[in-house]
Coordinates of C-alpha atoms and ligand atoms in Angstrom, one line a residue:
X349 CA 7.2 -2.0 1.3
X350 CA 6.8 -3.4 -2.2
X351 CA 10.1 -1.9 -3.5
X352 CA 11.8 -5.2 -3.6
X353 CA 9.0 -6.9 -5.5
X354 CA 8.9 -4.5 -8.5
X355 CA 12.4 -3.7 -9.5
X356 CA 12.6 -2.5 -13.1
X357 CA 10.9 -2.0 -16.5
X358 CA 11.7 -4.5 -19.3
X359 CA 11.4 -4.2 -23.1
X360 CA 8.8 -6.7 -24.4
X361 CA 10.9 -7.2 -27.5
X362 CA 14.5 -7.4 -26.5
X363 CA 14.3 -7.9 -22.8
X364 CA 16.6 -4.9 -22.0
X365 CA 16.1 -3.5 -18.6
X366 CA 15.2 0.1 -17.8
X367 CA 15.0 2.1 -14.6
X368 CA 11.4 2.5 -13.3
X369 CA 10.9 6.1 -14.5
X370 CA 8.2 7.8 -16.6
X371 CA 9.3 6.1 -19.9
X372 CA 7.5 3.7 -22.1
X373 CA 9.5 2.6 -25.2
X374 CA 12.8 0.9 -25.7
X375 CA 15.4 3.1 -27.2
X376 CA 16.8 0.2 -29.4
X377 CA 13.7 -1.3 -31.0
X378 CA 10.8 0.9 -29.9
X379 CA 9.3 -2.1 -28.1
X380 CA 6.9 -1.3 -25.2
X381 CA 8.3 -1.3 -21.7
X382 CA 6.6 -3.5 -19.1
X383 CA 6.9 -3.8 -15.4
X384 CA 9.0 -6.8 -14.2
X385 CA 9.0 -8.4 -10.8
X386 CA 11.0 -10.7 -8.6
X387 CA 8.5 -13.6 -8.7
X388 CA 10.5 -15.9 -6.4
X389 CA 10.4 -13.2 -3.7
X390 CA 6.6 -12.7 -4.3
X391 CA 6.0 -16.4 -4.2
X392 CA 7.6 -16.6 -0.7
X393 CA 5.7 -13.4 0.5
X394 CA 2.1 -14.1 -0.4
X395 CA -0.4 -16.9 -0.2
X396 CA -4.1 -17.4 -0.9
X397 CA -4.9 -17.0 2.8
X398 CA -2.9 -13.8 3.2
X399 CA -4.7 -12.2 0.2
X400 CA -8.1 -13.3 1.5
X401 CA -7.4 -11.6 4.8
X402 CA -6.9 -8.2 3.2
X403 CA -9.5 -5.6 2.4
X404 CA -11.7 -6.3 -0.7
X405 CA -10.0 -4.0 -3.2
X406 CA -7.6 -4.4 -6.1
X407 CA -4.8 -3.6 -3.8
X408 CA -5.0 -7.0 -2.1
X409 CA -2.6 -8.0 -5.0
X410 CA -0.2 -5.1 -4.4
X411 CA 2.9 -7.2 -4.6
X412 CA 2.1 -7.7 -8.3
X413 CA 1.4 -4.0 -9.0
X414 CA 4.2 -1.6 -10.0
X415 CA 4.5 0.9 -7.2
X416 CA 7.3 1.4 -4.6
X417 CA 5.4 2.2 -1.4
X418 CA 1.8 1.9 -0.2
X419 CA -0.8 3.1 -2.8
X420 CA -2.0 6.6 -2.3
X421 CA -4.7 6.9 -5.0
X422 CA -7.8 4.8 -5.7
X423 CA -7.6 2.9 -2.4
X424 CA -11.3 1.6 -2.8
X425 CA -11.0 0.5 -6.4
X426 CA -11.8 -3.0 -7.6
X427 CA -13.1 -6.3 -6.1
X428 CA -16.3 -5.9 -8.1
X429 CA -18.8 -8.7 -8.1
X430 CA -18.3 -11.9 -10.2
X431 CA -22.0 -12.7 -10.9
X432 CA -23.1 -16.2 -11.7
X433 CA -25.2 -15.5 -14.7
X434 CA -27.6 -18.4 -15.0
X435 CA -30.4 -16.7 -16.9
X436 CA -27.9 -15.3 -19.4
X437 CA -26.3 -18.7 -19.6
X438 CA -29.6 -20.3 -20.5
X439 CA -30.3 -17.7 -23.2
X440 CA -26.8 -18.3 -24.7
X441 CA -27.1 -22.1 -24.3
X442 CA -24.2 -22.8 -22.0
X443 CA -23.9 -24.3 -18.5
X444 CA -21.5 -22.2 -16.5
X445 CA -21.4 -18.5 -17.2
X446 CA -20.2 -15.5 -15.1
X447 CA -20.2 -11.7 -15.5
X448 CA -17.3 -9.8 -14.0
X449 CA -19.2 -6.7 -13.3
X450 CA -17.0 -3.6 -13.6
X451 CA -20.0 -1.5 -14.3
X452 CA -20.0 -0.9 -10.6
X453 CA -16.3 -0.2 -10.2
X454 CA -15.6 2.6 -7.8
X455 CA -15.6 5.6 -8.3
X456 CA -16.4 6.2 -12.0
X457 CA -18.2 3.0 -13.0
X458 CA -15.7 1.5 -15.4
X459 CA -12.6 -0.8 -15.3
X460 CA -10.5 2.3 -16.0
X461 CA -10.4 3.1 -12.2
X462 CA -8.1 0.1 -11.9
X463 CA -5.5 1.4 -14.3
X464 CA -5.8 5.0 -13.0
X465 CA -5.3 4.1 -9.4
X466 CA -2.0 2.5 -10.3
X467 CA -0.9 5.2 -12.7
X468 CA -1.7 8.0 -10.3
X469 CA -0.2 6.3 -7.3
X470 CA 3.0 5.9 -9.4
X471 CA 2.7 9.5 -10.7
X472 CA 2.8 10.8 -7.1
X473 CA 5.8 8.6 -6.4
X474 CA 7.6 10.0 -9.4
X475 CA 6.8 13.6 -8.3
X476 CA 4.3 14.7 -11.0
X477 CA 2.1 17.6 -10.1
X478 CA 0.0 17.5 -13.3
X479 CA -1.5 14.4 -14.8
X480 CA -3.3 13.9 -18.1
X481 CA -4.6 11.3 -20.6
X482 CA -5.8 10.7 -24.1
X483 CA -9.1 9.0 -23.7
X484 CA -12.2 7.6 -25.5
X485 CA -14.2 8.7 -22.4
X486 CA -14.0 6.3 -19.5
X487 CA -10.3 7.0 -18.8
X488 CA -11.0 10.7 -18.8
X489 CA -13.7 10.2 -16.2
X490 CA -11.4 8.2 -14.0
X491 CA -8.4 10.5 -14.3
X492 CA -10.6 13.5 -13.5
X493 CA -12.2 11.9 -10.4
X494 CA -9.1 10.3 -9.0
X495 CA -6.9 13.3 -9.7
X496 CA -9.4 15.5 -7.9
X497 CA -9.4 13.3 -4.8
X498 CA -5.6 13.1 -4.9
X499 CA -5.2 16.9 -5.2
X500 CA -3.5 16.6 -8.5
X501 CA -4.2 19.0 -11.4
X502 CA -5.4 17.2 -14.5
X503 CA -6.0 17.6 -18.2
X504 CA -8.1 15.1 -20.2
X505 CA -8.0 15.1 -24.0
X506 CA -10.8 13.4 -25.8
X507 CA -12.3 13.2 -29.3
X508 CA -14.9 16.1 -29.6
X509 CA -17.8 13.9 -30.5
X510 CA -18.0 11.7 -27.4
X511 CA -21.2 10.9 -25.6
X512 CA -22.6 13.8 -23.7
X513 CA -22.6 11.9 -20.4
X514 CA -18.9 10.9 -20.8
X515 CA -18.0 14.5 -21.2
X516 CA -20.2 15.7 -18.3
X517 CA -18.7 12.9 -16.1
X518 CA -15.3 14.5 -16.6
X519 CA -16.3 18.2 -16.3
X520 CA -18.0 17.7 -13.0
X521 CA -14.7 17.0 -11.2
X522 CA -13.2 20.4 -12.3
X523 CA -10.6 18.9 -14.6
X524 CA -9.5 20.6 -17.8
X525 CA -11.4 18.9 -20.7
X526 CA -9.9 19.5 -24.1
X527 CA -12.1 18.2 -27.0
X528 CA -10.1 17.5 -30.2
X529 CA -11.6 17.6 -33.6
X530 CA -10.4 14.3 -34.7
X531 CA -10.4 10.5 -34.0
X532 CA -8.8 9.0 -30.9
X533 CA -5.6 8.2 -32.8
X534 CA -5.0 11.9 -33.5
X535 CA -5.8 12.7 -29.8
X536 CA -3.2 10.2 -28.8
X537 CA -0.5 11.4 -31.2
X538 CA -1.0 15.0 -29.9
X539 CA -0.7 13.7 -26.3
X540 CA 2.7 12.1 -27.1
X541 CA 3.9 15.5 -28.3
X542 CA 2.5 17.3 -25.2
X543 CA 4.0 14.8 -22.8
X544 CA 7.4 15.4 -24.3
X545 CA 7.1 19.2 -24.3
X546 CA 5.3 19.8 -21.0
X547 CA 6.6 17.0 -18.9
X548 CA 3.2 16.0 -17.5
X549 CA 2.4 12.5 -16.4
X550 CA 0.2 11.1 -19.1
X551 CA -1.3 8.0 -17.6
X552 CA -1.5 6.1 -21.0
X553 CA 1.6 7.6 -22.6
X554 CA 4.8 8.1 -20.5
X555 CA 3.2 6.3 -17.5
X556 CA 1.7 3.5 -19.6
X557 CA 3.9 0.7 -18.1
X558 CA 2.4 1.4 -14.7
X559 CA -1.2 2.2 -16.0
X560 CA -1.4 -1.1 -18.0
X561 CA -0.5 -3.3 -15.0
X562 CA -3.6 -2.1 -13.2
X563 CA -5.7 -4.2 -15.6
X564 CA -4.2 -7.3 -14.2
X565 CA -6.3 -6.9 -11.0
X566 CA -9.4 -7.8 -13.0
X567 CA -7.9 -11.2 -13.8
X568 CA -6.6 -11.8 -10.3
X569 CA -10.1 -11.1 -8.9
X570 CA -11.8 -13.3 -11.5
X571 CA -9.6 -16.3 -10.5
X572 CA -10.0 -15.7 -6.8
X573 CA -13.7 -15.2 -7.0
X574 CA -14.0 -18.4 -9.0
X575 CA -12.5 -20.3 -6.1
X576 CA -8.9 -19.8 -7.2
X577 CA -9.5 -21.3 -10.6
X578 CA -8.8 -19.9 -14.0
X579 CA -11.9 -19.8 -16.2
X580 CA -11.7 -22.0 -19.2
X581 CA -12.9 -19.1 -21.4
X582 CA -12.5 -15.3 -20.7
X583 CA -14.1 -12.9 -23.1
X584 CA -12.5 -9.4 -23.1
X585 CA -13.5 -6.2 -25.0
X586 CA -10.6 -4.7 -26.9
X587 CA -9.7 -1.0 -27.6
X588 CA -5.9 -0.8 -27.5
X589 CA -5.8 -4.5 -26.6
X590 CA -4.1 -3.9 -23.3
X591 CA -6.8 -5.3 -21.0
X592 CA -6.8 -8.6 -22.9
X593 CA -3.0 -9.0 -22.7
X594 CA -3.0 -8.0 -19.0
X595 CA -5.7 -10.4 -17.9
X596 CA -3.7 -13.1 -19.6
X597 CA -0.5 -11.9 -17.8
X598 CA -2.4 -12.0 -14.5
X599 CA -3.3 -15.7 -14.9
X600 CA 0.3 -16.5 -15.9
X601 CA 1.7 -14.6 -12.9
X602 CA -0.7 -16.1 -10.4
X603 CA 0.5 -19.5 -11.6
X604 CA 4.1 -18.4 -11.3
X605 CA 3.8 -17.3 -7.7
X606 CA 1.8 -20.3 -6.7
X607 CA -1.7 -18.9 -6.3
X608 CA -3.2 -20.9 -9.1
X609 CA -2.7 -24.4 -10.6
X610 CA -1.7 -24.5 -14.2
X611 CA -4.8 -25.3 -16.2
X612 CA -5.5 -24.6 -19.9
X613 CA -7.4 -21.4 -20.6
X614 CA -8.6 -19.6 -23.7
X615 CA -8.7 -15.8 -24.1
X616 CA -11.2 -14.4 -26.6
X617 CA -11.3 -10.8 -27.8
X618 CA -14.4 -8.7 -28.7
X619 CA -14.6 -5.5 -30.9
X620 CA -17.3 -3.5 -32.7
X621 CA -17.5 -4.2 -36.4
X622 CA -17.2 -0.4 -37.0
X623 CA -13.7 -0.5 -35.5
X624 CA -12.3 -4.0 -35.5
X625 CA -8.6 -3.8 -36.4
X626 CA -7.6 -6.5 -33.9
X627 CA -10.5 -8.9 -34.5
X628 CA -10.0 -8.4 -38.3
X629 CA -6.3 -9.3 -38.1
X630 CA -7.0 -12.4 -35.9
X631 CA -9.8 -13.6 -38.3
X632 CA -7.5 -13.0 -41.3
X633 CA -4.8 -15.1 -39.8
X634 CA -2.2 -12.3 -39.5
X635 CA -0.7 -10.3 -36.6
X636 CA -0.2 -7.3 -38.8
X637 CA -2.7 -4.7 -37.7
X638 CA -4.2 -2.6 -40.5
X639 CA -5.1 0.8 -39.0
X640 CA -8.7 2.0 -39.3
X641 CA -8.5 5.8 -39.6
X642 CA -12.3 6.4 -39.5
X643 CA -14.0 4.3 -36.7
X644 CA -17.8 4.3 -37.0
X645 CA -19.5 2.5 -34.1
X646 CA -21.7 3.4 -31.1
X647 CA -19.1 1.6 -29.0
X648 CA -16.9 4.7 -28.8
X649 CA -15.0 3.6 -25.7
X650 CA -13.5 0.8 -27.9
X651 CA -13.0 3.0 -31.0
X652 CA -9.2 2.9 -31.4
X653 CA -8.2 2.6 -35.0
X654 CA -4.5 2.0 -34.4
X655 CA -4.4 -0.2 -31.2
X656 CA -1.1 0.1 -29.4
X657 CA -1.2 -3.5 -28.1
X658 CA -3.1 -5.0 -31.1
X659 CA -0.1 -7.2 -32.2
X660 CA 0.2 -8.6 -28.7
X661 CA -3.5 -9.1 -28.3
X662 CA -3.7 -11.2 -31.6
X663 CA -0.8 -13.3 -30.4
X664 CA -2.3 -13.8 -27.0
X665 CA -5.6 -15.1 -28.5
X666 CA -3.6 -17.3 -30.8
X667 CA -1.3 -18.7 -28.1
X668 CA -4.2 -19.5 -25.8
X669 CA -6.4 -21.0 -28.5
X670 CA -8.9 -18.2 -28.2
X671 CA -10.9 -16.4 -30.9
X672 CA -11.9 -12.9 -31.9
X673 CA -15.3 -11.6 -33.0
X674 CA -16.9 -8.3 -33.8
X675 CA -20.5 -7.1 -33.4
X676 CA -22.6 -4.5 -35.4
X677 CA -24.3 -1.6 -33.7
X678 CA -27.7 -3.5 -33.9
X679 CA -26.2 -6.5 -32.3
X680 CA -24.6 -4.4 -29.6
X681 CA -27.9 -2.8 -28.6
X682 CA -29.7 -6.2 -28.6
X683 CA -26.9 -7.6 -26.3
X684 CA -27.2 -4.6 -23.9
X685 CA -30.9 -5.4 -23.6
X686 CA -30.3 -9.1 -23.2
X687 CA -27.8 -8.6 -20.3
X688 CA -30.1 -6.1 -18.6
X689 CA -33.2 -8.3 -19.0
X690 CA -31.6 -11.6 -17.9
X691 CA -29.2 -10.4 -15.2
X692 CA -30.3 -6.9 -14.2
X693 CA -27.0 -5.4 -15.3
X694 CA -27.0 -2.2 -17.4
X695 CA -23.7 -2.1 -19.4
X696 CA -22.4 0.5 -21.7
X697 CA -21.9 -0.2 -25.4
X698 CA -18.6 -2.0 -24.7
X699 CA -20.5 -4.4 -22.6
X700 CA -22.9 -5.0 -25.4
X701 CA -19.9 -5.7 -27.6
X702 CA -18.7 -8.4 -25.2
X703 CA -22.0 -10.1 -24.8
X704 CA -22.8 -10.0 -28.5
X705 CA -19.4 -11.4 -29.5
X706 CA -19.6 -14.1 -26.8
X707 CA -23.0 -15.1 -28.2
X708 CA -21.5 -15.5 -31.7
X709 CA -18.5 -17.4 -30.3
X710 CA -20.8 -19.8 -28.5
X711 CA -23.1 -20.3 -31.5
X712 CA -20.1 -21.0 -33.8
X713 CA -18.4 -23.4 -31.4
X714 CA -15.4 -21.1 -30.9
X715 CA -16.3 -21.2 -27.3
X716 CA -17.1 -24.8 -26.3
X717 CA -19.4 -25.5 -23.3
X718 CA -16.5 -27.2 -21.5
X719 CA -15.9 -25.1 -18.4
X720 CA -16.5 -21.8 -16.8
X721 CA -17.0 -18.8 -19.1
X722 CA -16.3 -15.3 -17.8
X723 CA -17.5 -12.2 -19.6
X724 CA -15.7 -9.0 -18.7
X725 CA -18.3 -6.2 -18.6
X726 CA -16.2 -3.0 -18.3
X727 CA -18.5 0.0 -18.1
X728 CA -21.9 1.3 -16.9
X729 CA -24.8 1.9 -19.3
X730 CA -25.8 5.2 -17.8
X731 CA -22.8 6.7 -19.5
X732 CA -23.9 5.8 -23.0
X733 CA -27.7 5.9 -22.6
X734 CA -28.2 7.8 -25.8
X735 CA -27.3 4.7 -27.7
X736 CA -30.5 3.1 -26.5
X737 CA -32.8 6.2 -27.1
X738 CA -34.6 4.9 -30.1
X739 CA -34.5 1.2 -29.1
X740 CA -36.6 1.0 -25.9
X741 CA -40.4 1.0 -25.4
X742 CA -41.8 4.3 -24.1
X743 CA -43.4 4.5 -20.6
X744 CA -47.2 4.2 -20.7
X745 CA -48.8 7.4 -19.4
X746 CA -52.0 7.6 -17.5
X747 CA -53.8 10.0 -15.2
X748 CA -53.5 9.4 -11.4
X749 CA -56.7 7.3 -11.5
X750 CA -57.3 3.7 -10.5
X751 CA -59.9 3.4 -13.3
X752 CA -57.3 4.2 -15.9
X753 CA -54.8 1.8 -14.3
X754 CA -57.5 -1.0 -14.3
X755 CA -58.1 -0.3 -18.0
X756 CA -54.4 -0.5 -18.8
X757 CA -53.9 -3.8 -17.0
X758 CA -57.1 -5.3 -18.5
X759 CA -55.9 -4.3 -22.0
X760 CA -52.5 -5.9 -21.2
X761 CA -54.1 -9.2 -20.0
X762 CA -56.3 -9.3 -23.0
X763 CA -53.3 -9.0 -25.2
X764 CA -51.4 -11.7 -23.3
X765 CA -54.4 -14.0 -23.5
X766 CA -54.6 -13.5 -27.3
X767 CA -51.0 -14.5 -27.8
Ligands
LIG1488 C1 -10.8 1.3 -22.3 C2 -11.9 0.3 -22.3 C3 -11.8 -1.0 -22.6 C4 -10.5 -1.7 -23.2 O1 -9.4 -1.0 -23.2 P1 -7.9 -1.5 -23.7 O2 -7.3 -0.3 -24.3 O3 -8.1 -2.6 -24.7 O4 -7.2 -1.9 -22.5 C5 -12.8 -1.8 -22.5 N1 -14.0 -1.4 -22.1 C6 -14.2 -0.1 -21.7 C7 -15.6 0.3 -21.2 C8 -13.2 0.8 -21.8 O5 -13.4 2.1 -21.4
LIG1489 ZN1 13.9 -3.4 -26.8

């Protein structure tokens, strides 16, 4: 049905049009290819009411997603809660704060299920039998799970030193996990070579134009859940920088097709200090990304030293009057605990990055308290629990005896009274 809405790929640099095949770079200037739509047609085909009447998944925005027919993979993905975070707002000193909670995205507990459901639906349309990815962990989990349920064979290539839980959460689906002795950038380069030689569908290489569009669904949902309003501030964690540029594109497209009124908005980017090529470029006032060959941070899901969309992310933050920040490992851990203790949401290290950076942006005035602020929390804490191992209190152990319990509570009350 959607054939007529999505009609070609387009070079972001020169605007040349390309057929919608498994290609991702322009032959003339090596610019990235991006999905392009017939916005006039979409404008006449959808409305707020029509979208609201559809099932609560990311596919309620299917006219703005790059597949030809009905989706076949990831039908339950998306429409995660937008949580009004009053206790966190108070802790950070702002009035109106929300958490877009993709820690509970289905089925693999990160926002990567959004990009994978589009990439694999498109991979099936293009006839691929084997799908694959280069991943910092979450993408591997999502490709493994969604390929399994779609009956596709899959290979996931990851840096060998990822968190144990991220590795286990790929292996369980029976995918082929290949650990590479090297950083993500080396994994990615190898995947480009493999994609060319083996002709597999690499979701974030030759299928990248389709994959990347899936991230827009997070932005569409934020605006709809906010009562069809664009938040004044959106804080987005950055690895390649793709999610940040696509959330921005989602707001712009929703305006273009008449779903949202045009209001000013600011897009802010968050990285870990141990791998901050995009934040560093923005803070330095340049859009030249200096590669960081040796990332060193607990936020491994964001550890991309040569970010593919870094240039576009910097320019997006600049164009929207947003800012960039980075957070140290200690700040990330403190922020994971703050989010958990105030809102009952256990985020992975990338979520700690977002909260820690938002805290700094608010404190420094880069985020003014002048409208709704949305924090994009992109992955679940159970997948990176080792990062917290040395940073939480231990359980108190007693015998199964009421007397021992009484003593424990009495000691606690005495301590509280003394404070
Ligand atoms: C992949 C990922 C991101 C951001 O990815 P981009 O490459 O910038 O789109 C953010 N958070 C988590 C948890 C991720 O896995
Ligand atoms: Zn071009």
